[in-house]
Short mmCIF file of C-alpha atoms in Angstrom, two decimals:
data_model
loop_
_atom_site.label_atom_id
_atom_site.label_comp_id
_atom_site.label_asym_id
_atom_site.label_seq_id
_atom_site.Cartn_x
_atom_site.Cartn_y
_atom_site.Cartn_z
CA ALA S 1 -120.38 -49.69 -128.60
CA ALA S 2 -121.86 -46.25 -128.53
CA GLU S 3 -124.14 -46.82 -131.72
CA ALA S 4 -125.47 -49.53 -130.09
CA GLU S 5 -126.19 -48.05 -126.59
CA ARG S 6 -128.38 -44.96 -128.32
CA LEU S 7 -130.29 -48.29 -129.98
CA ARG S 8 -130.86 -49.28 -126.54
CA ALA S 9 -131.94 -46.41 -125.15
CA ARG S 10 -134.51 -45.96 -128.25
CA LEU S 11 -136.23 -49.44 -128.13
CA ARG S 12 -136.83 -48.76 -124.12
CA GLU S 13 -138.30 -45.34 -124.44
CA ALA S 14 -140.65 -46.25 -127.13
CA ARG S 15 -141.14 -49.89 -124.76
CA VAL S 16 -140.54 -51.84 -128.08
CA SER S 17 -141.47 -55.31 -127.55
CA ASN S 18 -139.65 -57.42 -130.16
CA PRO S 19 -137.07 -59.06 -128.96
CA PHE S 20 -133.29 -58.73 -130.97
CA VAL S 21 -129.57 -59.70 -130.43
CA HIS S 22 -127.24 -57.41 -130.90
CA PHE S 23 -123.80 -59.12 -132.08
CA ASP S 24 -120.13 -57.06 -131.79
CA PRO S 25 -117.18 -59.80 -132.47
CA THR S 26 -114.63 -57.12 -130.89
CA VAL S 27 -116.54 -57.97 -127.56
CA SER S 28 -116.89 -61.75 -127.97
CA GLU S 29 -120.32 -61.60 -126.97
CA ALA S 30 -124.13 -60.48 -128.07
CA ALA S 31 -125.74 -57.97 -126.70
CA GLY S 32 -129.22 -58.74 -126.36
CA TRP S 33 -132.77 -57.08 -125.50
CA ASP S 34 -135.36 -59.18 -124.74
CA PRO S 35 -137.88 -57.32 -122.60
CA ASP S 36 -140.58 -59.94 -122.78
CA GLY S 37 -137.59 -62.86 -121.22
CA ASP S 38 -136.80 -63.56 -117.98
CA GLY S 39 -133.26 -62.29 -117.92
CA ASP S 40 -132.11 -58.41 -118.00
CA ALA S 41 -133.63 -56.50 -120.39
CA ASP S 42 -129.99 -55.23 -121.03
CA GLY S 43 -128.42 -58.79 -120.72
CA SER S 44 -125.64 -60.32 -122.60
CA TRP S 45 -124.76 -64.02 -123.52
CA PRO S 46 -121.56 -65.70 -125.02
CA LEU S 47 -120.86 -65.79 -128.44
CA ALA S 48 -121.68 -69.94 -128.37
CA ALA S 49 -125.42 -69.32 -126.44
CA LEU S 50 -125.92 -67.38 -129.68
CA ASP S 51 -127.58 -70.52 -131.56
CA ASP S 52 -129.89 -70.79 -127.88
CA GLN S 53 -131.13 -67.40 -128.48
CA VAL S 54 -132.05 -67.23 -132.22
CA GLN S 55 -133.49 -70.11 -132.16
CA GLY S 56 -136.00 -68.71 -129.36
CA ALA S 57 -138.71 -65.89 -129.80
CA VAL S 58 -135.45 -63.50 -131.45
CA LYS S 59 -137.00 -61.65 -134.12
CA ALA S 60 -133.20 -59.93 -135.77
CA VAL S 61 -129.90 -59.93 -135.18
CA VAL S 62 -128.52 -56.55 -134.74
CA LEU S 63 -124.84 -56.36 -136.25
CA GLY S 64 -122.62 -53.46 -133.50
CA VAL S 65 -120.25 -53.39 -135.97
CA PRO S 66 -119.80 -52.39 -140.18
CA ALA S 67 -120.88 -55.56 -142.22
CA GLN S 68 -117.79 -55.02 -144.21
CA SER S 69 -115.31 -55.57 -140.91
CA LEU S 70 -116.90 -58.22 -139.79
CA PRO S 71 -114.46 -61.48 -139.98
CA ALA S 72 -114.98 -64.36 -142.25
CA GLY S 73 -116.30 -66.81 -140.13
CA ALA S 74 -119.02 -64.53 -138.28
CA VAL S 75 -120.19 -63.68 -141.54
CA ALA S 76 -120.51 -67.41 -142.04
CA ASP S 77 -122.58 -68.09 -139.20
CA LEU S 78 -124.74 -65.13 -139.21
CA PHE S 79 -125.65 -66.62 -142.74
CA SER S 80 -126.52 -69.08 -141.46
CA TYR S 81 -129.38 -67.18 -139.51
CA ARG S 82 -131.17 -65.86 -142.56
CA VAL S 83 -132.17 -69.26 -143.38
CA LEU S 84 -133.86 -69.71 -139.66
CA ASN S 85 -135.73 -66.22 -140.79
CA VAL S 86 -134.19 -64.59 -138.57
CA PRO S 87 -133.31 -61.33 -140.41
CA VAL S 88 -129.48 -60.14 -140.25
CA LEU S 89 -129.86 -56.05 -139.96
CA SER S 90 -127.48 -52.85 -139.29
CA PRO S 91 -128.92 -50.90 -136.24
CA SER S 92 -129.79 -48.46 -138.86
CA GLN S 93 -131.46 -50.88 -140.56
CA LEU S 94 -133.56 -51.72 -137.32
CA VAL S 95 -134.40 -47.96 -136.45
CA GLU S 96 -135.72 -47.60 -139.92
CA GLN S 97 -138.48 -50.98 -139.76
CA LEU S 98 -139.41 -49.62 -136.50
CA TRP S 99 -139.45 -46.03 -136.87
CA GLU S 100 -139.85 -44.82 -140.06
CA ARG S 101 -137.00 -42.82 -139.64
CA THR S 102 -133.03 -43.08 -140.88
CA PRO S 103 -130.47 -42.56 -138.08
CA VAL S 104 -127.68 -39.94 -139.01
CA HIS S 105 -125.45 -40.50 -136.23
CA THR S 106 -124.43 -44.31 -136.93
CA GLU S 107 -121.52 -45.77 -137.11
CA ASP S 108 -121.15 -47.20 -140.72
CA HIS S 109 -120.89 -44.16 -142.84
CA ALA S 110 -120.03 -45.66 -145.94
CA TRP S 111 -123.95 -46.61 -146.79
CA TYR S 112 -124.86 -42.71 -147.67
CA LEU S 113 -122.30 -43.64 -150.63
CA PHE S 114 -123.09 -46.38 -151.78
CA ASP S 115 -126.56 -47.50 -150.81
CA GLU S 116 -128.51 -46.88 -154.32
CA ARG S 117 -132.51 -46.28 -152.51
CA LEU S 118 -131.09 -42.83 -152.01
CA ASN S 119 -131.09 -42.74 -155.86
CA ALA S 120 -134.66 -43.02 -155.79
CA GLY S 121 -136.19 -40.20 -155.24
CA SER S 122 -134.08 -39.88 -158.64
CA SER S 123 -136.02 -41.81 -160.80
CA VAL S 124 -136.49 -40.84 -164.46
CA VAL S 125 -140.25 -42.50 -164.31
CA TYR S 126 -140.85 -41.79 -160.34
CA GLN S 127 -139.75 -37.82 -161.50
CA GLY S 128 -141.78 -37.53 -164.29
CA LEU S 129 -145.21 -38.95 -163.31
CA LYS S 130 -145.00 -37.10 -159.69
CA ARG S 131 -143.99 -33.98 -161.74
CA GLN S 132 -147.21 -34.61 -163.70
CA ALA S 133 -149.39 -35.07 -160.89
CA ASP S 134 -147.06 -31.96 -158.78
CA ALA S 135 -148.47 -29.54 -162.24
CA LEU S 136 -152.17 -30.76 -161.63
CA GLY S 137 -152.31 -31.00 -158.12
CA ALA S 138 -151.27 -27.21 -157.98
CA LEU S 139 -153.59 -25.89 -160.83
CA LEU S 140 -156.42 -27.73 -159.89
CA GLY S 141 -155.60 -26.43 -155.97
CA LEU S 142 -155.29 -23.13 -157.09
CA VAL S 143 -158.76 -22.68 -158.94
CA ALA S 144 -160.31 -25.05 -156.57
CA LEU S 145 -159.34 -23.02 -153.08
CA ALA S 146 -159.46 -19.68 -154.70
CA PRO S 147 -162.04 -18.50 -152.71
CA VAL S 148 -160.60 -19.58 -149.68
CA LEU S 149 -156.87 -17.74 -151.13
CA LEU S 150 -158.89 -14.63 -151.47
CA LEU S 151 -160.55 -14.29 -147.73
CA THR S 152 -157.62 -15.41 -146.03
CA ALA S 153 -155.50 -12.41 -147.91
CA LEU S 154 -158.65 -10.11 -146.98
CA ALA S 155 -158.37 -11.29 -143.30
CA VAL S 156 -154.17 -11.00 -143.42
CA ALA S 157 -155.18 -7.42 -144.70
CA LEU S 158 -157.43 -6.50 -142.31
CA THR S 159 -156.42 -7.59 -139.27
CA SER S 160 -152.27 -6.33 -139.46
CA ARG S 161 -150.01 -3.79 -141.01
CA GLY S 162 -147.69 -4.91 -144.22
CA PRO S 163 -147.71 -7.35 -147.25
CA VAL S 164 -150.24 -10.00 -147.72
CA LEU S 165 -148.07 -12.26 -149.14
CA TYR S 166 -144.55 -12.95 -147.61
CA ARG S 167 -141.14 -13.31 -149.98
CA GLN S 168 -138.38 -15.61 -148.59
CA THR S 169 -135.68 -18.02 -150.33
CA ARG S 170 -135.26 -21.30 -149.57
CA VAL S 171 -132.83 -23.35 -150.98
CA GLY S 172 -134.04 -26.33 -153.07
CA ARG S 173 -133.09 -29.34 -155.04
CA TRP S 174 -129.67 -29.62 -155.86
CA LYS S 175 -129.20 -26.75 -153.10
CA LYS S 176 -130.54 -24.08 -155.98
CA PRO S 177 -132.11 -21.28 -154.44
CA PHE S 178 -135.73 -19.64 -155.32
CA THR S 179 -138.43 -17.42 -153.95
CA LEU S 180 -140.95 -19.07 -151.32
CA TYR S 181 -144.96 -17.78 -150.98
CA LYS S 182 -146.82 -17.85 -148.30
CA PHE S 183 -149.25 -15.61 -146.23
CA ARG S 184 -147.42 -13.39 -143.95
CA THR S 185 -148.37 -15.01 -140.60
CA MET S 186 -146.15 -12.69 -137.81
CA ARG S 187 -145.68 -8.88 -137.51
CA ALA S 188 -143.83 -6.86 -140.09
CA ASP S 189 -141.56 -6.18 -138.29
CA ALA S 190 -141.08 -10.13 -136.90
CA GLU S 191 -137.18 -10.49 -138.27
CA ALA S 192 -135.80 -6.55 -137.25
CA ALA S 193 -133.33 -7.98 -135.13
CA GLY S 194 -132.24 -11.14 -137.83
CA ALA S 195 -133.40 -14.56 -138.64
CA ARG S 196 -135.07 -16.95 -136.14
CA TRP S 197 -136.82 -20.22 -136.06
CA ALA S 198 -140.09 -20.01 -135.21
CA SER S 199 -141.68 -21.31 -131.42
CA ASP S 200 -144.58 -23.02 -129.97
CA GLY S 201 -146.76 -19.48 -128.77
CA ASP S 202 -144.21 -17.38 -130.71
CA PRO S 203 -145.54 -13.62 -129.79
CA ARG S 204 -144.82 -12.28 -133.03
CA VAL S 205 -147.35 -14.23 -134.83
CA THR S 206 -150.49 -12.20 -135.43
CA ALA S 207 -153.79 -13.67 -133.90
CA ILE S 208 -155.02 -14.44 -137.68
CA GLY S 209 -151.37 -15.77 -138.51
CA ARG S 210 -152.11 -18.51 -135.48
CA LEU S 211 -155.06 -19.95 -137.09
CA LEU S 212 -153.75 -20.09 -140.55
CA ARG S 213 -150.72 -21.74 -139.02
CA LYS S 214 -152.89 -24.76 -137.32
CA SER S 215 -154.21 -25.41 -140.27
CA ARG S 216 -151.37 -24.35 -142.98
CA VAL S 217 -153.55 -22.28 -144.83
CA ASP S 218 -150.52 -20.10 -144.91
CA GLU S 219 -148.63 -22.41 -146.96
CA LEU S 220 -151.57 -22.95 -149.90
CA PRO S 221 -149.70 -19.73 -151.82
CA GLN S 222 -146.76 -22.77 -152.03
CA LEU S 223 -149.13 -24.37 -154.93
CA TRP S 224 -147.83 -21.46 -157.11
CA ASN S 225 -144.39 -23.06 -156.58
CA VAL S 226 -145.50 -26.34 -157.15
CA LEU S 227 -147.17 -25.24 -160.66
CA VAL S 228 -143.63 -23.77 -162.16
CA GLY S 229 -141.83 -26.48 -160.79
CA GLN S 230 -139.42 -25.05 -157.98
CA MET S 231 -141.41 -27.40 -155.38
CA SER S 232 -143.39 -30.48 -155.03
CA LEU S 233 -146.65 -31.24 -153.33
CA VAL S 234 -144.58 -33.48 -150.70
CA GLY S 235 -140.91 -33.32 -150.04
CA PRO S 236 -138.63 -31.95 -147.20
CA ARG S 237 -139.37 -28.34 -146.20
CA PRO S 238 -137.30 -26.18 -147.75
CA GLU S 239 -135.14 -24.29 -145.44
CA ARG S 240 -133.45 -20.62 -145.72
CA PRO S 241 -130.17 -20.46 -146.69
CA ALA S 242 -128.87 -18.72 -143.24
CA PHE S 243 -130.77 -21.79 -141.20
CA THR S 244 -129.20 -24.84 -143.78
CA GLU S 245 -125.44 -23.35 -143.10
CA ARG S 246 -126.08 -23.70 -139.94
CA LEU S 247 -127.49 -26.89 -140.15
CA GLU S 248 -125.18 -28.24 -142.60
CA ARG S 249 -122.10 -27.76 -139.77
CA ALA S 250 -123.63 -29.69 -136.82
CA ILE S 251 -125.81 -32.29 -138.62
CA PRO S 252 -123.83 -34.97 -140.55
CA TYR S 253 -125.35 -35.20 -144.12
CA TYR S 254 -128.14 -32.81 -143.83
CA ASP S 255 -127.58 -32.22 -147.63
CA LEU S 256 -128.86 -35.64 -148.59
CA ARG S 257 -132.42 -33.87 -148.14
CA HIS S 258 -131.55 -32.18 -151.24
CA LEU S 259 -131.35 -34.98 -153.46
CA VAL S 260 -135.35 -34.10 -154.18
CA ARG S 261 -137.67 -30.75 -154.57
CA PRO S 262 -139.06 -29.78 -151.19
CA GLY S 263 -142.41 -30.24 -150.19
CA ILE S 264 -145.08 -27.91 -149.15
CA THR S 265 -146.06 -31.05 -147.03
CA GLY S 266 -143.69 -34.02 -146.11
CA TRP S 267 -142.85 -36.92 -143.75
CA ALA S 268 -141.36 -35.07 -141.14
CA GLN S 269 -143.62 -32.76 -140.93
CA VAL S 270 -146.73 -35.41 -140.75
CA SER S 271 -144.64 -37.39 -138.61
CA TYR S 272 -142.99 -35.03 -135.89
CA ARG S 273 -144.04 -32.54 -133.75
CA TYR S 274 -143.30 -28.40 -134.16
CA GLY S 275 -139.73 -27.52 -133.52
CA ALA S 276 -137.04 -25.21 -132.91
CA SER S 277 -133.85 -26.75 -131.70
CA LEU S 278 -130.97 -28.74 -133.05
CA ASP S 279 -132.10 -31.66 -131.93
CA ASP S 280 -135.69 -31.11 -133.97
CA ALA S 281 -133.77 -29.95 -136.77
CA VAL S 282 -131.43 -34.06 -136.49
CA ALA S 283 -135.19 -35.63 -135.76
CA LYS S 284 -136.72 -33.74 -138.78
CA LEU S 285 -133.85 -34.97 -141.10
CA GLU S 286 -134.12 -38.94 -139.99
CA TYR S 287 -137.61 -38.94 -141.40
CA ASP S 288 -136.09 -36.87 -144.21
CA ILE S 289 -133.48 -39.16 -145.31
CA TYR S 290 -136.42 -41.97 -144.71
CA TYR S 291 -138.14 -40.54 -146.97
CA VAL S 292 -135.42 -39.89 -149.71
CA LYS S 293 -134.68 -43.46 -149.70
CA HIS S 294 -137.83 -44.55 -149.83
CA ALA S 295 -139.56 -42.17 -152.00
CA SER S 296 -142.78 -43.75 -154.38
CA LEU S 297 -146.49 -42.31 -155.36
CA VAL S 298 -147.82 -44.71 -152.87
CA PHE S 299 -145.35 -42.88 -150.24
CA ASP S 300 -146.71 -39.68 -151.23
CA LEU S 301 -150.22 -40.35 -150.96
CA ARG S 302 -149.91 -42.06 -147.53
CA ILE S 303 -148.35 -38.15 -146.81
CA LEU S 304 -150.82 -36.48 -148.46
CA ALA S 305 -153.44 -38.63 -146.52
CA ARG S 306 -151.94 -37.58 -143.00
CA THR S 307 -151.45 -33.98 -143.75
CA VAL S 308 -155.24 -34.28 -144.63
CA GLY S 309 -156.06 -35.29 -140.58
CA VAL S 310 -153.18 -32.77 -140.01
CA VAL S 311 -155.31 -29.90 -141.52
CA LEU S 312 -158.42 -31.29 -140.37
CA GLY S 313 -157.67 -31.32 -136.58
CA LEU S 314 -155.70 -28.26 -136.59
CA ARG S 315 -152.33 -29.74 -135.53
CA GLY S 316 -150.18 -27.29 -137.60
CA ARG S 317 -147.36 -25.50 -136.17
#
């Protein structure tokens, strides 16, 4: 199956050492990933030999077809492996466990409709606590960082022509547009030829703007967006409407990232390099969907802690 090949490619690229069995009843065999075994790393075994593999060093059984299409006999056989403490996973679940991202190119599309974890970020308790933490954090941040904000505004004003703050329409939760604020890091005429993604070494970025981007100080005015409830401290980064429309047409389920408030920082930002291509957008969306499925205050704190490391190491874009 195409999904199995994509999964194997990811495992080879990441040099994953844990062996697993990939089960596909439609071809009467189980394709295996056994990099530490004696056989071919991409070997396969007849289903009759699957028990021997599972009883060995195999850590999981990964389904090669959607669970609802499995014959009853296969379901019974696979259930018996769970008693042996061998989990039965979909390819998407395996990717989530190994890389903490949710693949969007999957053959099992139904889970997007029925997976209750997509409601994790909509929990009334979680949203209430997070909103209070966001408002308090934004207020304290604006007060504590006031000197940094003033010095940054002065530096931007003295080093390039144009406004200090850059205002831009972005797409928020439930696809509602809002005005995002950030310190201007590009020339005033940067988009005279139209909107386009920024890139590494972008010539439109000013000298001071490059430093602001690396330290992410340019994002600090968005504390105001957080304070008024348009954004959160943590969440998927909001995109511009023009880019959102383009990505919705090109990437399956792109809208899922709009189930939660956008954030100043997010799981994609601390887990993936800065990029400006469609492939980069797909990768970031996989991290964003994983965040939506696993949203919690503990996860938010983990992301904030990693963001501090990015800022201190000047590893921003």
